[in-house]
mmCIF file of C-alpha atoms in Angstrom:
data_model
loop_
_atom_site.group_PDB
_atom_site.id
_atom_site.type_symbol
_atom_site.label_atom_id
_atom_site.label_comp_id
_atom_site.label_asym_id
_atom_site.label_seq_id
_atom_site.Cartn_x
_atom_site.Cartn_y
_atom_site.Cartn_z
ATOM 1 C CA MET A 1 116.643 93.165 78.300
ATOM 2 C CA GLU A 2 115.041 89.865 77.346
ATOM 3 C CA GLN A 3 111.273 89.828 77.236
ATOM 4 C CA LEU A 4 109.112 86.735 77.563
ATOM 5 C CA LYS A 5 105.430 86.940 76.706
ATOM 6 C CA LEU A 6 103.023 84.451 78.210
ATOM 7 C CA SER A 7 99.244 84.208 78.280
ATOM 8 C CA ILE A 8 97.814 83.252 81.655
ATOM 9 C CA VAL A 9 94.369 82.800 83.169
ATOM 10 C CA ALA A 10 94.009 83.530 86.885
ATOM 11 C CA ALA A 11 90.964 83.750 89.076
ATOM 12 C CA ALA A 12 91.917 87.236 90.249
ATOM 13 C CA THR A 13 92.223 88.439 86.660
ATOM 14 C CA ILE A 14 88.869 86.954 85.704
ATOM 15 C CA LEU A 15 87.150 88.601 88.654
ATOM 16 C CA ALA A 16 88.791 91.932 87.882
ATOM 17 C CA MET A 17 87.592 91.747 84.285
ATOM 18 C CA GLY A 18 84.145 90.653 85.282
ATOM 19 C CA SER A 19 84.094 87.793 82.809
ATOM 20 C CA SER A 20 84.282 84.069 83.491
ATOM 21 C CA GLY A 21 86.087 83.327 80.241
ATOM 22 C CA ALA A 22 88.379 86.290 79.755
ATOM 23 C CA MET A 23 92.064 85.849 78.881
ATOM 24 C CA ALA A 24 94.749 88.328 79.948
ATOM 25 C CA GLU A 25 98.184 88.578 78.322
ATOM 26 C CA THR A 26 101.000 89.303 80.753
ATOM 27 C CA ASP A 27 104.448 90.470 79.697
ATOM 28 C CA PHE A 28 107.361 89.317 81.886
ATOM 29 C CA LYS A 29 110.680 91.163 81.792
ATOM 30 C CA PHE A 30 113.891 90.170 83.542
ATOM 31 C CA GLY A 31 116.641 92.772 83.667
ATOM 32 C CA GLY A 32 119.495 94.374 85.536
ATOM 33 C CA TYR A 33 123.224 94.594 85.041
ATOM 34 C CA VAL A 34 126.592 93.306 86.224
ATOM 35 C CA LYS A 35 129.028 96.051 87.274
ATOM 36 C CA THR A 36 132.527 95.771 88.707
ATOM 37 C CA ASP A 37 134.328 98.784 90.206
ATOM 38 C CA VAL A 38 137.981 99.308 91.083
ATOM 39 C CA MET A 39 138.503 102.426 93.224
ATOM 40 C CA PHE A 40 141.838 104.012 94.152
ATOM 41 C CA SER A 41 141.090 106.482 96.971
ATOM 42 C CA ASP A 42 143.153 109.039 98.864
ATOM 43 C CA TYR A 43 141.558 110.322 102.114
ATOM 44 C CA SER A 44 143.168 113.462 103.566
ATOM 45 C CA ASN A 45 142.600 112.434 107.201
ATOM 46 C CA GLY A 46 143.108 108.699 106.845
ATOM 47 C CA ALA A 47 140.837 106.139 105.220
ATOM 48 C CA PRO A 48 137.665 104.794 106.850
ATOM 49 C CA ASP A 49 137.783 101.151 107.874
ATOM 50 C CA SER A 50 137.287 98.429 105.281
ATOM 51 C CA GLY A 51 133.562 97.899 104.723
ATOM 52 C CA ASN A 52 132.694 101.497 105.648
ATOM 53 C CA LEU A 53 130.023 103.035 103.430
ATOM 54 C CA SER A 54 132.504 105.563 102.022
ATOM 55 C CA ARG A 55 134.586 102.675 100.706
ATOM 56 C CA GLN A 56 131.585 101.538 98.600
ATOM 57 C CA PHE A 57 130.630 104.909 97.088
ATOM 58 C CA TYR A 58 130.842 108.598 97.924
ATOM 59 C CA VAL A 59 128.573 109.595 100.796
ATOM 60 C CA PRO A 60 128.961 113.211 102.001
ATOM 61 C CA GLY A 61 129.932 113.288 105.657
ATOM 62 C CA THR A 62 131.703 109.899 105.681
ATOM 63 C CA ILE A 63 135.126 110.880 104.306
ATOM 64 C CA TYR A 64 136.711 112.315 107.456
ATOM 65 C CA GLY A 65 138.379 108.974 108.196
ATOM 66 C CA THR A 66 140.756 108.249 111.042
ATOM 67 C CA ALA A 67 144.446 108.977 111.545
ATOM 68 C CA ASP A 68 144.931 105.366 112.682
ATOM 69 C CA ASN A 69 144.551 104.170 109.070
ATOM 70 C CA GLY A 70 146.608 104.921 106.001
ATOM 71 C CA LYS A 71 145.397 107.545 103.569
ATOM 72 C CA GLN A 72 145.534 105.573 100.328
ATOM 73 C CA VAL A 73 143.429 102.455 99.692
ATOM 74 C CA VAL A 74 142.136 100.368 96.792
ATOM 75 C CA ASP A 75 138.742 98.627 96.731
ATOM 76 C CA PHE A 76 137.426 96.045 94.260
ATOM 77 C CA GLN A 77 133.676 95.366 94.312
ATOM 78 C CA ALA A 78 130.783 94.015 92.273
ATOM 79 C CA ARG A 79 128.154 95.079 94.796
ATOM 80 C CA GLU A 80 126.312 97.499 92.523
ATOM 81 C CA SER A 81 125.251 94.603 90.278
ATOM 82 C CA ARG A 82 121.481 94.273 90.318
ATOM 83 C CA PHE A 83 118.581 92.290 88.944
ATOM 84 C CA ASN A 84 114.898 93.098 88.520
ATOM 85 C CA PHE A 85 111.637 91.529 87.463
ATOM 86 C CA LYS A 86 108.646 93.307 85.943
ATOM 87 C CA THR A 87 105.193 92.206 84.887
ATOM 88 C CA SER A 88 102.653 94.137 82.837
ATOM 89 C CA THR A 89 99.066 93.036 82.209
ATOM 90 C CA ASP A 90 96.281 94.603 80.145
ATOM 91 C CA LEU A 91 93.016 94.069 82.040
ATOM 92 C CA ASP A 92 90.298 95.092 79.622
ATOM 93 C CA GLY A 93 91.925 98.489 79.012
ATOM 94 C CA HIS A 94 93.346 98.872 82.520
ATOM 95 C CA LYS A 95 97.106 98.550 82.941
ATOM 96 C CA LEU A 96 98.364 96.508 85.908
ATOM 97 C CA SER A 97 102.108 96.204 86.500
ATOM 98 C CA GLY A 98 104.513 95.140 89.216
ATOM 99 C CA PHE A 99 108.234 95.717 89.666
ATOM 100 C CA ILE A 100 110.871 94.482 92.122
ATOM 101 C CA GLU A 101 114.619 95.161 92.080
ATOM 102 C CA LEU A 102 117.509 94.085 94.320
ATOM 103 C CA ASP A 103 121.202 94.923 94.595
ATOM 104 C CA PHE A 104 123.965 94.333 97.186
ATOM 105 C CA MET A 105 125.031 97.833 98.274
ATOM 106 C CA THR A 106 125.298 99.391 101.777
ATOM 107 C CA HIS A 107 125.301 96.118 103.748
ATOM 108 C CA ALA A 108 128.131 95.464 106.193
ATOM 109 C CA ASP A 109 127.239 91.800 106.778
ATOM 110 C CA GLY A 110 129.946 90.464 104.449
ATOM 111 C CA ASN A 111 133.706 90.972 104.402
ATOM 112 C CA GLU A 112 136.666 90.971 102.028
ATOM 113 C CA ARG A 113 138.592 88.175 103.767
ATOM 114 C CA VAL A 114 137.323 85.126 101.867
ATOM 115 C CA SER A 115 134.086 85.184 99.902
ATOM 116 C CA ASN A 116 132.973 88.841 99.704
ATOM 117 C CA SER A 117 129.411 87.649 100.310
ATOM 118 C CA TYR A 118 126.818 90.385 100.822
ATOM 119 C CA SER A 119 123.085 90.159 101.342
ATOM 120 C CA PRO A 120 120.731 91.464 98.665
ATOM 121 C CA ARG A 121 118.727 94.561 99.606
ATOM 122 C CA ILE A 122 115.437 95.810 98.251
ATOM 123 C CA ARG A 123 115.602 98.859 95.985
ATOM 124 C CA HIS A 124 112.150 98.916 94.421
ATOM 125 C CA ALA A 125 108.995 96.915 95.110
ATOM 126 C CA PHE A 126 105.741 98.402 93.862
ATOM 127 C CA VAL A 127 102.558 97.741 91.942
ATOM 128 C CA SER A 128 100.851 100.182 89.567
ATOM 129 C CA TYR A 129 97.236 100.193 88.427
ATOM 130 C CA ASP A 130 96.415 102.844 85.829
ATOM 131 C CA ASN A 131 97.313 106.175 87.505
ATOM 132 C CA TRP A 132 98.081 104.731 90.938
ATOM 133 C CA THR A 133 101.419 103.477 92.253
ATOM 134 C CA VAL A 134 101.743 101.784 95.650
ATOM 135 C CA GLY A 135 104.982 100.480 97.149
ATOM 136 C CA GLN A 136 108.632 101.425 97.458
ATOM 137 C CA THR A 137 110.317 103.413 94.710
ATOM 138 C CA TRP A 138 112.011 106.775 94.128
ATOM 139 C CA SER A 139 110.525 109.603 96.155
ATOM 140 C CA THR A 140 108.318 111.816 94.029
ATOM 141 C CA PHE A 141 110.490 114.704 95.262
ATOM 142 C CA GLN A 142 113.426 113.212 93.304
ATOM 143 C CA ASN A 143 113.940 113.086 89.540
ATOM 144 C CA PRO A 144 116.321 110.177 88.820
ATOM 145 C CA GLY A 145 116.178 110.985 85.103
ATOM 146 C CA ALA A 146 118.214 114.142 85.780
ATOM 147 C CA LEU A 147 121.103 112.350 87.527
ATOM 148 C CA PRO A 148 124.414 112.682 85.662
ATOM 149 C CA GLU A 149 126.056 109.667 84.007
ATOM 150 C CA ASN A 150 128.780 109.056 86.573
ATOM 151 C CA LEU A 151 130.527 105.829 87.514
ATOM 152 C CA ASP A 152 130.111 106.570 91.219
ATOM 153 C CA PHE A 153 127.001 104.833 92.564
ATOM 154 C CA VAL A 154 125.078 108.067 93.195
ATOM 155 C CA GLY A 155 127.176 110.802 91.624
ATOM 156 C CA ALA A 156 126.649 114.447 92.624
ATOM 157 C CA ALA A 157 125.413 113.052 95.926
ATOM 158 C CA GLU A 158 125.282 116.325 97.867
ATOM 159 C CA GLY A 159 123.523 118.210 95.080
ATOM 160 C CA THR A 160 120.419 116.094 94.604
ATOM 161 C CA PRO A 161 117.383 114.810 96.481
ATOM 162 C CA PHE A 162 117.953 111.070 96.809
ATOM 163 C CA VAL A 163 115.385 108.898 98.609
ATOM 164 C CA ARG A 164 113.636 105.596 97.953
ATOM 165 C CA GLN A 165 110.702 104.806 100.221
ATOM 166 C CA ALA A 166 107.196 103.364 100.406
ATOM 167 C CA GLN A 167 104.443 105.649 99.149
ATOM 168 C CA VAL A 168 101.056 106.015 97.503
ATOM 169 C CA ARG A 169 101.292 108.093 94.316
ATOM 170 C CA TYR A 170 98.676 109.384 91.879
ATOM 171 C CA THR A 171 99.713 110.525 88.383
ATOM 172 C CA ASN A 172 97.570 112.507 85.962
ATOM 173 C CA GLY A 173 99.359 113.805 82.883
ATOM 174 C CA GLY A 174 102.332 115.827 84.062
ATOM 175 C CA PHE A 175 101.032 116.091 87.630
ATOM 176 C CA GLN A 176 102.007 113.726 90.442
ATOM 177 C CA PHE A 177 100.816 113.713 94.058
ATOM 178 C CA ALA A 178 102.148 111.385 96.735
ATOM 179 C CA LEU A 179 101.879 110.481 100.391
ATOM 180 C CA GLU A 180 105.236 109.064 101.487
ATOM 181 C CA ASN A 181 106.823 107.464 104.531
ATOM 182 C CA PRO A 182 107.799 110.036 107.195
ATOM 183 C CA GLU A 183 111.086 109.894 109.133
ATOM 184 C CA THR A 184 112.621 112.720 111.175
ATOM 185 C CA THR A 185 116.318 113.347 111.886
ATOM 186 C CA VAL A 186 117.363 116.086 114.316
ATOM 187 C CA THR A 187 120.449 117.235 116.214
ATOM 188 C CA PRO A 188 120.275 117.266 120.036
ATOM 189 C CA TYR A 189 120.600 120.592 121.846
ATOM 190 C CA THR A 190 124.255 121.805 121.632
ATOM 191 C CA GLY A 191 125.200 118.775 119.506
ATOM 192 C CA GLY A 192 125.624 115.050 119.813
ATOM 193 C CA ALA A 193 124.539 111.848 118.089
ATOM 194 C CA ARG A 194 121.739 112.186 115.532
ATOM 195 C CA VAL A 195 118.222 111.576 116.856
ATOM 196 C CA VAL A 196 116.115 109.508 114.429
ATOM 197 C CA SER A 197 112.369 109.385 114.941
ATOM 198 C CA GLY A 198 109.512 107.653 113.166
ATOM 199 C CA SER A 199 106.929 109.170 115.491
ATOM 200 C CA GLY A 200 103.812 110.901 114.221
ATOM 201 C CA MET A 201 100.798 110.052 112.090
ATOM 202 C CA ILE A 202 101.215 112.528 109.204
ATOM 203 C CA PRO A 203 102.774 111.242 105.951
ATOM 204 C CA ASP A 204 105.178 113.402 103.960
ATOM 205 C CA PHE A 205 103.356 115.067 101.045
ATOM 206 C CA VAL A 206 104.916 115.710 97.624
ATOM 207 C CA ALA A 207 103.429 117.478 94.604
ATOM 208 C CA ARG A 208 105.292 117.493 91.294
ATOM 209 C CA TYR A 209 104.821 118.692 87.723
ATOM 210 C CA ASN A 210 106.728 117.275 84.740
ATOM 211 C CA PHE A 211 106.782 119.072 81.415
ATOM 212 C CA ASN A 212 108.663 119.080 78.110
ATOM 213 C CA THR A 213 109.489 121.870 75.682
ATOM 214 C CA GLU A 214 109.287 121.833 71.896
ATOM 215 C CA GLY A 215 113.086 121.730 71.776
ATOM 216 C CA GLY A 216 113.157 118.415 73.623
ATOM 217 C CA ALA A 217 114.121 119.716 77.076
ATOM 218 C CA LYS A 218 112.555 117.982 80.091
ATOM 219 C CA PHE A 219 111.872 119.751 83.391
ATOM 220 C CA THR A 220 110.324 118.951 86.756
ATOM 221 C CA VAL A 221 109.176 121.178 89.594
ATOM 222 C CA ALA A 222 108.500 119.465 92.930
ATOM 223 C CA GLY A 223 107.327 120.662 96.337
ATOM 224 C CA LEU A 224 107.679 118.860 99.665
ATOM 225 C CA ALA A 225 105.686 119.431 102.872
ATOM 226 C CA ARG A 226 106.332 117.376 105.989
ATOM 227 C CA GLN A 227 105.925 117.339 109.736
ATOM 228 C CA LEU A 228 109.035 116.851 111.863
ATOM 229 C CA ASN A 229 108.014 114.864 114.917
ATOM 230 C CA VAL A 230 110.122 113.593 117.816
ATOM 231 C CA GLU A 231 108.495 111.796 120.753
ATOM 232 C CA ASN A 232 110.689 109.990 123.271
ATOM 233 C CA ALA A 233 111.425 109.969 126.998
ATOM 234 C CA THR A 234 112.839 113.515 126.969
ATOM 235 C CA ILE A 235 111.425 115.204 123.850
ATOM 236 C CA ASP A 236 107.888 115.759 122.590
ATOM 237 C CA ALA A 237 108.060 118.258 119.730
ATOM 238 C CA GLN A 238 106.601 118.858 116.280
ATOM 239 C CA THR A 239 107.047 121.468 113.551
ATOM 240 C CA MET A 240 106.424 121.822 109.805
ATOM 241 C CA ALA A 241 109.089 121.722 107.109
ATOM 242 C CA TYR A 242 109.183 122.202 103.337
ATOM 243 C CA GLY A 243 111.363 122.012 100.232
ATOM 244 C CA VAL A 244 111.272 122.990 96.552
ATOM 245 C CA SER A 245 113.269 121.326 93.778
ATOM 246 C CA VAL A 246 113.731 122.112 90.079
ATOM 247 C CA THR A 247 115.498 119.666 87.746
ATOM 248 C CA GLY A 248 116.046 119.471 84.029
ATOM 249 C CA VAL A 249 117.639 117.739 81.055
ATOM 250 C CA ILE A 250 118.465 120.099 78.182
ATOM 251 C CA PRO A 251 119.667 118.675 74.842
ATOM 252 C CA VAL A 252 122.564 120.473 73.160
ATOM 253 C CA GLY A 253 122.809 118.802 69.772
ATOM 254 C CA SER A 254 123.795 115.206 70.566
ATOM 255 C CA ASP A 255 125.041 116.334 74.003
ATOM 256 C CA ASP A 256 123.002 117.302 77.060
ATOM 257 C CA ILE A 257 123.059 119.396 80.215
ATOM 258 C CA LYS A 258 121.529 118.032 83.411
ATOM 259 C CA PHE A 259 120.901 120.122 86.496
ATOM 260 C CA SER A 260 119.187 120.193 89.873
ATOM 261 C CA ALA A 261 118.508 123.078 92.276
ATOM 262 C CA THR A 262 116.869 122.430 95.657
ATOM 263 C CA ALA A 263 116.228 124.600 98.708
ATOM 264 C CA GLY A 264 114.100 124.343 101.803
ATOM 265 C CA ASP A 265 113.670 124.509 105.540
ATOM 266 C CA GLY A 266 113.821 121.173 107.358
ATOM 267 C CA MET A 267 114.488 118.955 104.314
ATOM 268 C CA GLY A 268 117.041 116.872 106.239
ATOM 269 C CA ARG A 269 117.286 113.329 104.860
ATOM 270 C CA TYR A 270 115.782 114.277 101.500
ATOM 271 C CA MET A 271 118.984 116.064 100.464
ATOM 272 C CA ALA A 272 122.625 114.996 100.193
ATOM 273 C CA LEU A 273 122.035 111.540 101.714
ATOM 274 C CA ASN A 274 121.123 113.162 105.054
ATOM 275 C CA TYR A 275 124.394 115.116 105.237
ATOM 276 C CA ALA A 276 122.529 117.608 107.465
ATOM 277 C CA ASN A 277 119.636 116.967 109.821
ATOM 278 C CA ALA A 278 116.177 118.454 109.343
ATOM 279 C CA GLY A 279 116.254 120.353 112.639
ATOM 280 C CA VAL A 280 117.830 120.856 116.026
ATOM 281 C CA ILE A 281 116.336 120.711 119.523
ATOM 282 C CA ASP A 282 116.447 124.089 121.299
ATOM 283 C CA ALA A 283 116.731 124.844 125.028
ATOM 284 C CA ASN A 284 112.940 124.571 125.442
ATOM 285 C CA GLY A 285 112.771 121.137 123.841
ATOM 286 C CA ASP A 286 111.231 122.441 120.610
ATOM 287 C CA ILE A 287 112.434 121.681 117.062
ATOM 288 C CA GLU A 288 114.121 124.505 115.148
ATOM 289 C CA THR A 289 114.326 123.666 111.437
ATOM 290 C CA ILE A 290 117.658 123.835 109.592
ATOM 291 C CA SER A 291 117.615 125.626 106.231
ATOM 292 C CA SER A 292 119.688 124.163 103.422
ATOM 293 C CA TYR A 293 120.229 124.364 99.684
ATOM 294 C CA GLY A 294 122.150 122.422 97.065
ATOM 295 C CA GLY A 295 122.411 121.550 93.424
ATOM 296 C CA PHE A 296 124.513 120.219 90.590
ATOM 297 C CA VAL A 297 125.141 120.780 86.912
ATOM 298 C CA ALA A 298 126.522 118.177 84.497
ATOM 299 C CA TYR A 299 127.496 118.389 80.839
ATOM 300 C CA ARG A 300 127.715 115.182 78.777
ATOM 301 C CA HIS A 301 129.556 115.219 75.466
ATOM 302 C CA TRP A 302 129.445 112.432 72.876
ATOM 303 C CA TRP A 303 132.803 112.193 71.085
ATOM 304 C CA ASN A 304 131.208 109.689 68.696
ATOM 305 C CA ASP A 305 128.596 106.938 68.938
ATOM 306 C CA LYS A 306 130.822 104.835 71.254
ATOM 307 C CA TRP A 307 132.782 107.358 73.335
ATOM 308 C CA ARG A 308 131.355 109.963 75.704
ATOM 309 C CA SER A 309 132.381 112.068 78.711
ATOM 310 C CA SER A 310 130.581 113.874 81.529
ATOM 311 C CA ILE A 311 131.839 116.682 83.741
ATOM 312 C CA THR A 312 129.861 117.379 86.919
ATOM 313 C CA ALA A 313 129.984 119.946 89.732
ATOM 314 C CA SER A 314 127.872 119.483 92.867
ATOM 315 C CA GLY A 315 127.424 121.326 96.167
ATOM 316 C CA PHE A 316 125.362 121.614 99.355
ATOM 317 C CA LYS A 317 125.234 123.997 102.317
ATOM 318 C CA ALA A 318 123.352 123.905 105.618
ATOM 319 C CA ASP A 319 122.543 127.039 107.634
ATOM 320 C CA ASN A 320 123.222 125.786 111.170
ATOM 321 C CA ASP A 321 122.548 127.851 114.290
ATOM 322 C CA VAL A 322 125.815 127.038 116.059
ATOM 323 C CA ALA A 323 124.456 128.102 119.427
ATOM 324 C CA LEU A 324 122.010 125.191 119.142
ATOM 325 C CA THR A 325 123.871 122.615 117.038
ATOM 326 C CA GLY A 326 127.422 123.065 118.315
ATOM 327 C CA GLY A 327 130.374 123.167 115.919
ATOM 328 C CA ALA A 328 130.799 119.475 115.112
ATOM 329 C CA VAL A 329 127.862 119.317 112.664
ATOM 330 C CA ASN A 330 128.212 119.181 108.870
ATOM 331 C CA GLU A 331 128.056 122.570 107.146
ATOM 332 C CA GLU A 332 128.983 122.301 103.459
ATOM 333 C CA SER A 333 130.020 119.717 100.916
ATOM 334 C CA TYR A 334 131.328 119.948 97.354
ATOM 335 C CA SER A 335 132.394 117.433 94.724
ATOM 336 C CA GLY A 336 133.462 117.339 91.088
ATOM 337 C CA TYR A 337 133.709 114.545 88.508
ATOM 338 C CA ILE A 338 135.103 113.972 85.033
ATOM 339 C CA ASN A 339 134.953 110.684 83.180
ATOM 340 C CA LEU A 340 135.481 108.891 79.898
ATOM 341 C CA LEU A 341 133.121 106.041 78.923
ATOM 342 C CA TYR A 342 133.428 103.599 76.034
ATOM 343 C CA SER A 343 130.656 101.285 74.793
ATOM 344 C CA PRO A 344 132.005 98.999 72.028
ATOM 345 C CA VAL A 345 128.551 97.389 71.899
ATOM 346 C CA LYS A 346 125.352 98.770 73.401
ATOM 347 C CA PRO A 347 125.094 96.497 76.502
ATOM 348 C CA MET A 348 128.775 96.900 77.516
ATOM 349 C CA THR A 349 130.492 99.986 78.980
ATOM 350 C CA PHE A 350 134.082 100.494 80.113
ATOM 351 C CA GLY A 351 134.850 103.671 82.026
ATOM 352 C CA VAL A 352 137.333 105.663 84.054
ATOM 353 C CA GLU A 353 136.390 108.555 86.351
ATOM 354 C CA TYR A 354 138.213 111.013 88.583
ATOM 355 C CA MET A 355 136.385 112.634 91.477
ATOM 356 C CA TYR A 356 137.312 115.151 94.149
ATOM 357 C CA ALA A 357 135.180 115.805 97.223
ATOM 358 C CA GLU A 358 135.505 118.171 100.176
ATOM 359 C CA ASN A 359 133.366 118.140 103.324
ATOM 360 C CA THR A 360 133.559 120.843 106.015
ATOM 361 C CA LYS A 361 132.084 120.889 109.498
ATOM 362 C CA GLN A 362 130.762 124.025 111.183
ATOM 363 C CA ASN A 363 133.943 124.293 113.309
ATOM 364 C CA GLY A 364 136.181 124.255 110.225
ATOM 365 C CA ASP A 365 137.258 120.593 110.380
ATOM 366 C CA LYS A 366 137.662 119.350 106.831
ATOM 367 C CA GLY A 367 137.935 116.054 104.981
ATOM 368 C CA GLU A 368 139.010 115.591 101.363
ATOM 369 C CA LEU A 369 138.727 112.634 99.018
ATOM 370 C CA ASN A 370 140.515 112.068 95.710
ATOM 371 C CA ARG A 371 139.356 108.967 93.861
ATOM 372 C CA VAL A 372 140.112 107.339 90.511
ATOM 373 C CA MET A 373 137.554 104.730 89.571
ATOM 374 C CA PHE A 374 137.529 102.086 86.823
ATOM 375 C CA SER A 375 134.295 100.265 85.952
ATOM 376 C CA VAL A 376 133.016 97.572 83.637
ATOM 377 C CA LYS A 377 129.257 97.278 83.205
ATOM 378 C CA TYR A 378 127.190 94.752 81.227
ATOM 379 C CA VAL A 379 123.436 95.318 80.926
ATOM 380 C CA LEU A 380 121.466 92.084 80.981
#
């Protein structure tokens, strides 16, 4: 990552420093990477349509497909490529920094017919001042440092909390506390299309503690408390929900083990890319929370300083009350990965990965995905 150092004088900086002649040095960093994926996929029930999210990366709950399509497909894409820009300024002992990052995933506004043109989307956009962070970034409930090194965009998707959203976070040593954007997802009474609600005035609250051991292991413990709130023409209901997550990275010589274990009541969208909803509406119009739990474990082995492999197992299960949710809701999801990565030089990585995933609905309907993926990645 190339770094350019410039000295600038700005009125805002001078005011912040309380001196009419003060100079502040700002570091500018441009970064990102270019990544191209080739995915050969076999869907047990027929492939989703071209452009479907499951054709971009593995999303639990999207692999059921349709019998109208063939089962085997190949997809070429460079959509995961990203770029970012960071600034860091020392203001008389106070650290001010900003960060913004974009990529091209998840959009359906382009197509594969001619130009494969896709709109950029915001991943991160935040500013930090000493212990405070304000803006959009990883949820404090998630530990991205514990994610396995997989070629798939998320990897172990059903076994990890995975959310980026706007928040206000305070960090003091190993402790972090955050107020984050609330959003509720529930299942209608006896089943049906997901109800999504941004109603309510109470932010989601996350508390987290990060700590290291003398042996070099890194662990996090995070707790989530949130209010589920749905207010529309037919429903006016609220209830509390919670979650607890433990993650870690444990060195084993030059290798490492990464893991995550998460459980809660009403976690919903915080786990498994919203594979299960946070709650279900009962016969009285109230919200009954849905309990769920999931996790993953990954072992990475370095064959030498240029070759490495990871093997990952991931799973998630929701405890649905079928009398309320009906049988067409998602119940459990599992996936496994094994890969081989080669970095002839530090910025460049070539890789091949095999993954298998299985999703099961409460009524027993099942979808399976076998995928072989080839990737080339160059870090800018």
